[in-house]
Amino acid sequence: MLMPIGECLQTTSSRKRICAIGQRENRYVRDVNHQVTKALVERYPKGTLFVVEDLTGVRQATEKVHVKNRYVSVSWAFYQFRQFLEYKAQLYGHKVIVVSPKYTSQTCPKCGHVDKRNRNKKTHTFTCVNCSYQSNDDRIGAMNLYRKGIEYISDTVTVKV
Ligand SMILES: [Zn+2]
């Protein structure tokens, strides 16, 4: 559980204990984010394009499902990841673009069919109701982000010509 700093100003001892754990986890996530983004920018050649989803809206979208803290923390941690990646990418001559997460896990990368039923969140599987293409749902998301990156590059090239 990740906690905003303001939450730790509570006075009860149990609350303080929870906050201490939360702050330790915050440091852990921060450290992991630093290590992963460092590895990414060092691993790929100069001029690499990184495509990340804009998950800042996820908090609002998921509060409705009553697992608020979990989703807020995901949003918070990923936003930090993105900030670290953007900062480091600039130092290494890479580029980061942020795209809408809309339909990335519902779109079939093979036939382009968009359907909520394509994805089964419980089993983490994706099965296209149109063409039956199957894969892991996170892999599908990554494939769709890759495509958005290719589209971005194509558009950029077209603009330059
Ligand atoms: Zn399909």
JSON list of C-alpha atoms and ligand atoms in Angstrom, two decimals:
[
{"chain": "A", "resi": 1, "resn": "MET", "atom": "CA", "xyz": [0.00, 0.00, 0.00]},
{"chain": "A", "resi": 2, "resn": "LEU", "atom": "CA", "xyz": [1.43, 3.36, -1.00]},
{"chain": "A", "resi": 3, "resn": "MET", "atom": "CA", "xyz": [0.45, 6.37, 1.01]},
{"chain": "A", "resi": 4, "resn": "PRO", "atom": "CA", "xyz": [0.56, 10.05, 0.26]},
{"chain": "A", "resi": 5, "resn": "ILE", "atom": "CA", "xyz": [2.77, 11.93, 2.76]},
{"chain": "A", "resi": 6, "resn": "GLY", "atom": "CA", "xyz": [-0.20, 13.84, 4.20]},
{"chain": "A", "resi": 7, "resn": "GLU", "atom": "CA", "xyz": [-1.75, 10.57, 5.38]},
{"chain": "A", "resi": 8, "resn": "CYS", "atom": "CA", "xyz": [1.14, 10.07, 7.79]},
{"chain": "A", "resi": 9, "resn": "LEU", "atom": "CA", "xyz": [0.33, 13.06, 9.97]},
{"chain": "A", "resi": 10, "resn": "GLN", "atom": "CA", "xyz": [-2.22, 11.00, 11.91]},
{"chain": "A", "resi": 11, "resn": "THR", "atom": "CA", "xyz": [-1.48, 10.56, 15.62]},
{"chain": "A", "resi": 12, "resn": "THR", "atom": "CA", "xyz": [-2.41, 7.03, 16.71]},
{"chain": "A", "resi": 13, "resn": "SER", "atom": "CA", "xyz": [0.47, 4.64, 17.09]},
{"chain": "A", "resi": 14, "resn": "SER", "atom": "CA", "xyz": [-1.08, 1.99, 14.88]},
{"chain": "A", "resi": 15, "resn": "ARG", "atom": "CA", "xyz": [-1.56, 4.64, 12.24]},
{"chain": "A", "resi": 16, "resn": "LYS", "atom": "CA", "xyz": [2.08, 5.67, 12.56]},
{"chain": "A", "resi": 17, "resn": "ARG", "atom": "CA", "xyz": [3.16, 2.07, 12.21]},
{"chain": "A", "resi": 18, "resn": "ILE", "atom": "CA", "xyz": [1.10, 1.67, 9.03]},
{"chain": "A", "resi": 19, "resn": "CYS", "atom": "CA", "xyz": [2.60, 4.88, 7.72]},
{"chain": "A", "resi": 20, "resn": "ALA", "atom": "CA", "xyz": [6.12, 3.66, 8.43]},
{"chain": "A", "resi": 21, "resn": "ILE", "atom": "CA", "xyz": [5.39, 0.56, 6.36]},
{"chain": "A", "resi": 22, "resn": "GLY", "atom": "CA", "xyz": [3.81, 2.70, 3.66]},
{"chain": "A", "resi": 23, "resn": "GLN", "atom": "CA", "xyz": [6.82, 5.00, 3.49]},
{"chain": "A", "resi": 24, "resn": "ARG", "atom": "CA", "xyz": [9.18, 2.05, 3.30]},
{"chain": "A", "resi": 25, "resn": "GLU", "atom": "CA", "xyz": [7.14, 0.71, 0.39]},
{"chain": "A", "resi": 26, "resn": "ASN", "atom": "CA", "xyz": [7.20, 4.14, -1.26]},
{"chain": "A", "resi": 27, "resn": "ARG", "atom": "CA", "xyz": [11.00, 4.09, -1.10]},
{"chain": "A", "resi": 28, "resn": "TYR", "atom": "CA", "xyz": [11.04, 0.56, -2.46]},
{"chain": "A", "resi": 29, "resn": "VAL", "atom": "CA", "xyz": [8.83, 1.49, -5.43]},
{"chain": "A", "resi": 30, "resn": "ARG", "atom": "CA", "xyz": [10.93, 4.60, -6.06]},
{"chain": "A", "resi": 31, "resn": "ASP", "atom": "CA", "xyz": [14.08, 2.49, -6.07]},
{"chain": "A", "resi": 32, "resn": "VAL", "atom": "CA", "xyz": [12.56, -0.08, -8.45]},
{"chain": "A", "resi": 33, "resn": "ASN", "atom": "CA", "xyz": [11.34, 2.71, -10.73]},
{"chain": "A", "resi": 34, "resn": "HIS", "atom": "CA", "xyz": [14.85, 4.19, -10.81]},
{"chain": "A", "resi": 35, "resn": "GLN", "atom": "CA", "xyz": [16.46, 0.85, -11.58]},
{"chain": "A", "resi": 36, "resn": "VAL", "atom": "CA", "xyz": [13.99, -0.19, -14.27]},
{"chain": "A", "resi": 37, "resn": "THR", "atom": "CA", "xyz": [14.02, 3.15, -16.10]},
{"chain": "A", "resi": 38, "resn": "LYS", "atom": "CA", "xyz": [17.83, 3.25, -15.92]},
{"chain": "A", "resi": 39, "resn": "ALA", "atom": "CA", "xyz": [18.03, -0.26, -17.39]},
{"chain": "A", "resi": 40, "resn": "LEU", "atom": "CA", "xyz": [15.61, 0.71, -20.18]},
{"chain": "A", "resi": 41, "resn": "VAL", "atom": "CA", "xyz": [17.45, 3.83, -21.30]},
{"chain": "A", "resi": 42, "resn": "GLU", "atom": "CA", "xyz": [20.81, 2.06, -21.15]},
{"chain": "A", "resi": 43, "resn": "ARG", "atom": "CA", "xyz": [19.58, -1.08, -22.92]},
{"chain": "A", "resi": 44, "resn": "TYR", "atom": "CA", "xyz": [18.29, 0.53, -26.12]},
{"chain": "A", "resi": 45, "resn": "PRO", "atom": "CA", "xyz": [20.20, 2.50, -28.78]},
{"chain": "A", "resi": 46, "resn": "LYS", "atom": "CA", "xyz": [20.11, 6.30, -28.90]},
{"chain": "A", "resi": 47, "resn": "GLY", "atom": "CA", "xyz": [16.93, 7.63, -30.50]},
{"chain": "A", "resi": 48, "resn": "THR", "atom": "CA", "xyz": [14.64, 4.89, -29.18]},
{"chain": "A", "resi": 49, "resn": "LEU", "atom": "CA", "xyz": [10.96, 5.75, -28.90]},
{"chain": "A", "resi": 50, "resn": "PHE", "atom": "CA", "xyz": [9.26, 4.63, -25.68]},
{"chain": "A", "resi": 51, "resn": "VAL", "atom": "CA", "xyz": [5.47, 4.50, -25.69]},
{"chain": "A", "resi": 52, "resn": "VAL", "atom": "CA", "xyz": [3.69, 4.64, -22.33]},
{"chain": "A", "resi": 53, "resn": "GLU", "atom": "CA", "xyz": [0.04, 4.87, -21.47]},
{"chain": "A", "resi": 54, "resn": "ASP", "atom": "CA", "xyz": [-1.40, 7.93, -19.77]},
{"chain": "A", "resi": 55, "resn": "LEU", "atom": "CA", "xyz": [-2.78, 6.32, -16.64]},
{"chain": "A", "resi": 56, "resn": "THR", "atom": "CA", "xyz": [-3.49, 9.52, -14.74]},
{"chain": "A", "resi": 57, "resn": "GLY", "atom": "CA", "xyz": [-7.20, 9.03, -15.44]},
{"chain": "A", "resi": 58, "resn": "VAL", "atom": "CA", "xyz": [-7.16, 5.49, -14.09]},
{"chain": "A", "resi": 59, "resn": "ARG", "atom": "CA", "xyz": [-7.76, 6.66, -10.54]},
{"chain": "A", "resi": 60, "resn": "GLN", "atom": "CA", "xyz": [-11.14, 8.13, -11.41]},
{"chain": "A", "resi": 61, "resn": "ALA", "atom": "CA", "xyz": [-12.04, 5.24, -13.64]},
{"chain": "A", "resi": 62, "resn": "THR", "atom": "CA", "xyz": [-11.37, 2.64, -10.98]},
{"chain": "A", "resi": 63, "resn": "GLU", "atom": "CA", "xyz": [-12.61, 4.31, -7.80]},
{"chain": "A", "resi": 64, "resn": "LYS", "atom": "CA", "xyz": [-16.02, 3.03, -8.72]},
{"chain": "A", "resi": 65, "resn": "VAL", "atom": "CA", "xyz": [-14.94, -0.57, -8.16]},
{"chain": "A", "resi": 66, "resn": "HIS", "atom": "CA", "xyz": [-14.20, -0.08, -4.43]},
{"chain": "A", "resi": 67, "resn": "VAL", "atom": "CA", "xyz": [-10.53, -1.02, -4.40]},
{"chain": "A", "resi": 68, "resn": "LYS", "atom": "CA", "xyz": [-9.50, 2.59, -4.22]},
{"chain": "A", "resi": 69, "resn": "ASN", "atom": "CA", "xyz": [-6.11, 2.35, -2.53]},
{"chain": "A", "resi": 70, "resn": "ARG", "atom": "CA", "xyz": [-4.80, -0.34, -4.77]},
{"chain": "A", "resi": 71, "resn": "TYR", "atom": "CA", "xyz": [-5.63, 1.57, -7.93]},
{"chain": "A", "resi": 72, "resn": "VAL", "atom": "CA", "xyz": [-4.49, 4.91, -6.60]},
{"chain": "A", "resi": 73, "resn": "SER", "atom": "CA", "xyz": [-1.17, 3.32, -5.76]},
{"chain": "A", "resi": 74, "resn": "VAL", "atom": "CA", "xyz": [-0.83, 1.79, -9.22]},
{"chain": "A", "resi": 75, "resn": "SER", "atom": "CA", "xyz": [-1.54, 5.18, -10.75]},
{"chain": "A", "resi": 76, "resn": "TRP", "atom": "CA", "xyz": [0.93, 6.91, -8.42]},
{"chain": "A", "resi": 77, "resn": "ALA", "atom": "CA", "xyz": [3.73, 4.41, -8.97]},
{"chain": "A", "resi": 78, "resn": "PHE", "atom": "CA", "xyz": [3.28, 4.37, -12.71]},
{"chain": "A", "resi": 79, "resn": "TYR", "atom": "CA", "xyz": [3.21, 8.15, -12.91]},
{"chain": "A", "resi": 80, "resn": "GLN", "atom": "CA", "xyz": [6.55, 8.22, -11.10]},
{"chain": "A", "resi": 81, "resn": "PHE", "atom": "CA", "xyz": [7.89, 5.57, -13.48]},
{"chain": "A", "resi": 82, "resn": "ARG", "atom": "CA", "xyz": [6.88, 7.76, -16.40]},
{"chain": "A", "resi": 83, "resn": "GLN", "atom": "CA", "xyz": [8.55, 10.86, -14.90]},
{"chain": "A", "resi": 84, "resn": "PHE", "atom": "CA", "xyz": [11.79, 8.97, -14.30]},
{"chain": "A", "resi": 85, "resn": "LEU", "atom": "CA", "xyz": [11.69, 7.50, -17.79]},
{"chain": "A", "resi": 86, "resn": "GLU", "atom": "CA", "xyz": [11.06, 10.90, -19.42]},
{"chain": "A", "resi": 87, "resn": "TYR", "atom": "CA", "xyz": [13.91, 12.48, -17.47]},
{"chain": "A", "resi": 88, "resn": "LYS", "atom": "CA", "xyz": [16.42, 9.72, -18.20]},
{"chain": "A", "resi": 89, "resn": "ALA", "atom": "CA", "xyz": [15.33, 9.29, -21.83]},
{"chain": "A", "resi": 90, "resn": "GLN", "atom": "CA", "xyz": [16.17, 12.92, -22.48]},
{"chain": "A", "resi": 91, "resn": "LEU", "atom": "CA", "xyz": [19.69, 12.40, -21.12]},
{"chain": "A", "resi": 92, "resn": "TYR", "atom": "CA", "xyz": [20.22, 9.42, -23.42]},
{"chain": "A", "resi": 93, "resn": "GLY", "atom": "CA", "xyz": [18.72, 10.96, -26.57]},
{"chain": "A", "resi": 94, "resn": "HIS", "atom": "CA", "xyz": [15.55, 8.86, -26.54]},
{"chain": "A", "resi": 95, "resn": "LYS", "atom": "CA", "xyz": [11.98, 9.99, -26.82]},
{"chain": "A", "resi": 96, "resn": "VAL", "atom": "CA", "xyz": [8.94, 9.15, -24.70]},
{"chain": "A", "resi": 97, "resn": "ILE", "atom": "CA", "xyz": [5.40, 9.59, -25.94]},
{"chain": "A", "resi": 98, "resn": "VAL", "atom": "CA", "xyz": [2.32, 9.24, -23.79]},
{"chain": "A", "resi": 99, "resn": "VAL", "atom": "CA", "xyz": [-0.76, 7.77, -25.42]},
{"chain": "A", "resi": 100, "resn": "SER", "atom": "CA", "xyz": [-4.35, 7.24, -24.37]},
{"chain": "A", "resi": 101, "resn": "PRO", "atom": "CA", "xyz": [-4.93, 3.87, -22.71]},
{"chain": "A", "resi": 102, "resn": "LYS", "atom": "CA", "xyz": [-8.38, 3.75, -24.27]},
{"chain": "A", "resi": 103, "resn": "TYR", "atom": "CA", "xyz": [-9.08, 0.36, -25.88]},
{"chain": "A", "resi": 104, "resn": "THR", "atom": "CA", "xyz": [-5.43, -0.80, -25.78]},
{"chain": "A", "resi": 105, "resn": "SER", "atom": "CA", "xyz": [-6.47, -4.00, -24.08]},
{"chain": "A", "resi": 106, "resn": "GLN", "atom": "CA", "xyz": [-9.73, -4.44, -26.00]},
{"chain": "A", "resi": 107, "resn": "THR", "atom": "CA", "xyz": [-8.39, -3.99, -29.52]},
{"chain": "A", "resi": 108, "resn": "CYS", "atom": "CA", "xyz": [-7.35, -7.02, -31.54]},
{"chain": "A", "resi": 109, "resn": "PRO", "atom": "CA", "xyz": [-3.85, -6.38, -32.92]},
{"chain": "A", "resi": 110, "resn": "LYS", "atom": "CA", "xyz": [-4.54, -8.77, -35.77]},
{"chain": "A", "resi": 111, "resn": "CYS", "atom": "CA", "xyz": [-7.91, -7.63, -37.20]},
{"chain": "A", "resi": 112, "resn": "GLY", "atom": "CA", "xyz": [-8.44, -4.32, -35.37]},
{"chain": "A", "resi": 113, "resn": "HIS", "atom": "CA", "xyz": [-11.76, -5.35, -33.87]},
{"chain": "A", "resi": 114, "resn": "VAL", "atom": "CA", "xyz": [-12.55, -3.44, -30.66]},
{"chain": "A", "resi": 115, "resn": "ASP", "atom": "CA", "xyz": [-14.73, -5.24, -28.16]},
{"chain": "A", "resi": 116, "resn": "LYS", "atom": "CA", "xyz": [-14.94, -5.35, -24.38]},
{"chain": "A", "resi": 117, "resn": "ARG", "atom": "CA", "xyz": [-15.59, -9.09, -24.59]},
{"chain": "A", "resi": 118, "resn": "ASN", "atom": "CA", "xyz": [-12.19, -9.65, -26.21]},
{"chain": "A", "resi": 119, "resn": "ARG", "atom": "CA", "xyz": [-10.53, -9.43, -22.83]},
{"chain": "A", "resi": 120, "resn": "ASN", "atom": "CA", "xyz": [-11.02, -11.64, -19.80]},
{"chain": "A", "resi": 121, "resn": "LYS", "atom": "CA", "xyz": [-9.51, -9.75, -16.86]},
{"chain": "A", "resi": 122, "resn": "LYS", "atom": "CA", "xyz": [-9.83, -12.72, -14.50]},
{"chain": "A", "resi": 123, "resn": "THR", "atom": "CA", "xyz": [-7.81, -15.13, -16.60]},
{"chain": "A", "resi": 124, "resn": "HIS", "atom": "CA", "xyz": [-5.62, -12.42, -18.17]},
{"chain": "A", "resi": 125, "resn": "THR", "atom": "CA", "xyz": [-6.47, -13.72, -21.59]},
{"chain": "A", "resi": 126, "resn": "PHE", "atom": "CA", "xyz": [-7.49, -12.05, -24.80]},
{"chain": "A", "resi": 127, "resn": "THR", "atom": "CA", "xyz": [-9.64, -13.84, -27.35]},
{"chain": "A", "resi": 128, "resn": "CYS", "atom": "CA", "xyz": [-10.88, -11.82, -30.30]},
{"chain": "A", "resi": 129, "resn": "VAL", "atom": "CA", "xyz": [-14.62, -12.37, -30.80]},
{"chain": "A", "resi": 130, "resn": "ASN", "atom": "CA", "xyz": [-14.16, -11.54, -34.49]},
{"chain": "A", "resi": 131, "resn": "CYS", "atom": "CA", "xyz": [-11.07, -13.49, -35.63]},
{"chain": "A", "resi": 132, "resn": "SER", "atom": "CA", "xyz": [-10.39, -15.72, -32.58]},
{"chain": "A", "resi": 133, "resn": "TYR", "atom": "CA", "xyz": [-6.83, -14.44, -32.14]},
{"chain": "A", "resi": 134, "resn": "GLN", "atom": "CA", "xyz": [-5.62, -15.41, -28.67]},
{"chain": "A", "resi": 135, "resn": "SER", "atom": "CA", "xyz": [-2.92, -14.16, -26.35]},
{"chain": "A", "resi": 136, "resn": "ASN", "atom": "CA", "xyz": [-2.13, -12.84, -22.89]},
{"chain": "A", "resi": 137, "resn": "ASP", "atom": "CA", "xyz": [-3.99, -9.56, -22.27]},
{"chain": "A", "resi": 138, "resn": "ASP", "atom": "CA", "xyz": [-0.87, -7.63, -21.19]},
{"chain": "A", "resi": 139, "resn": "ARG", "atom": "CA", "xyz": [0.93, -8.80, -24.32]},
{"chain": "A", "resi": 140, "resn": "ILE", "atom": "CA", "xyz": [-2.01, -7.51, -26.39]},
{"chain": "A", "resi": 141, "resn": "GLY", "atom": "CA", "xyz": [-1.69, -4.14, -24.65]},
{"chain": "A", "resi": 142, "resn": "ALA", "atom": "CA", "xyz": [2.03, -4.05, -25.48]},
{"chain": "A", "resi": 143, "resn": "MET", "atom": "CA", "xyz": [1.37, -4.98, -29.12]},
{"chain": "A", "resi": 144, "resn": "ASN", "atom": "CA", "xyz": [-1.15, -2.14, -29.42]},
{"chain": "A", "resi": 145, "resn": "LEU", "atom": "CA", "xyz": [1.27, 0.34, -27.83]},
{"chain": "A", "resi": 146, "resn": "TYR", "atom": "CA", "xyz": [3.92, -0.80, -30.29]},
{"chain": "A", "resi": 147, "resn": "ARG", "atom": "CA", "xyz": [1.51, -0.09, -33.14]},
{"chain": "A", "resi": 148, "resn": "LYS", "atom": "CA", "xyz": [0.79, 3.39, -31.74]},
{"chain": "A", "resi": 149, "resn": "GLY", "atom": "CA", "xyz": [4.54, 4.01, -31.69]},
{"chain": "A", "resi": 150, "resn": "ILE", "atom": "CA", "xyz": [4.84, 2.98, -35.34]},
{"chain": "A", "resi": 151, "resn": "GLU", "atom": "CA", "xyz": [1.91, 5.26, -36.22]},
{"chain": "A", "resi": 152, "resn": "TYR", "atom": "CA", "xyz": [3.58, 8.12, -34.35]},
{"chain": "A", "resi": 153, "resn": "ILE", "atom": "CA", "xyz": [6.82, 7.63, -36.27]},
{"chain": "A", "resi": 154, "resn": "SER", "atom": "CA", "xyz": [4.94, 7.41, -39.61]},
{"chain": "A", "resi": 155, "resn": "ASP", "atom": "CA", "xyz": [3.04, 10.63, -38.84]},
{"chain": "A", "resi": 156, "resn": "THR", "atom": "CA", "xyz": [6.25, 12.39, -37.83]},
{"chain": "A", "resi": 157, "resn": "VAL", "atom": "CA", "xyz": [7.95, 11.29, -41.05]},
{"chain": "A", "resi": 158, "resn": "THR", "atom": "CA", "xyz": [4.97, 12.46, -43.11]},
{"chain": "A", "resi": 159, "resn": "VAL", "atom": "CA", "xyz": [5.03, 15.87, -41.42]},
{"chain": "A", "resi": 160, "resn": "LYS", "atom": "CA", "xyz": [8.74, 16.29, -42.14]},
{"chain": "A", "resi": 161, "resn": "VAL", "atom": "CA", "xyz": [8.43, 15.50, -45.90]},
{"chain": "B", "resi": 1, "resn": "ZN", "atom": "ZN", "xyz": [-9.30, -10.13, -34.25]}
]
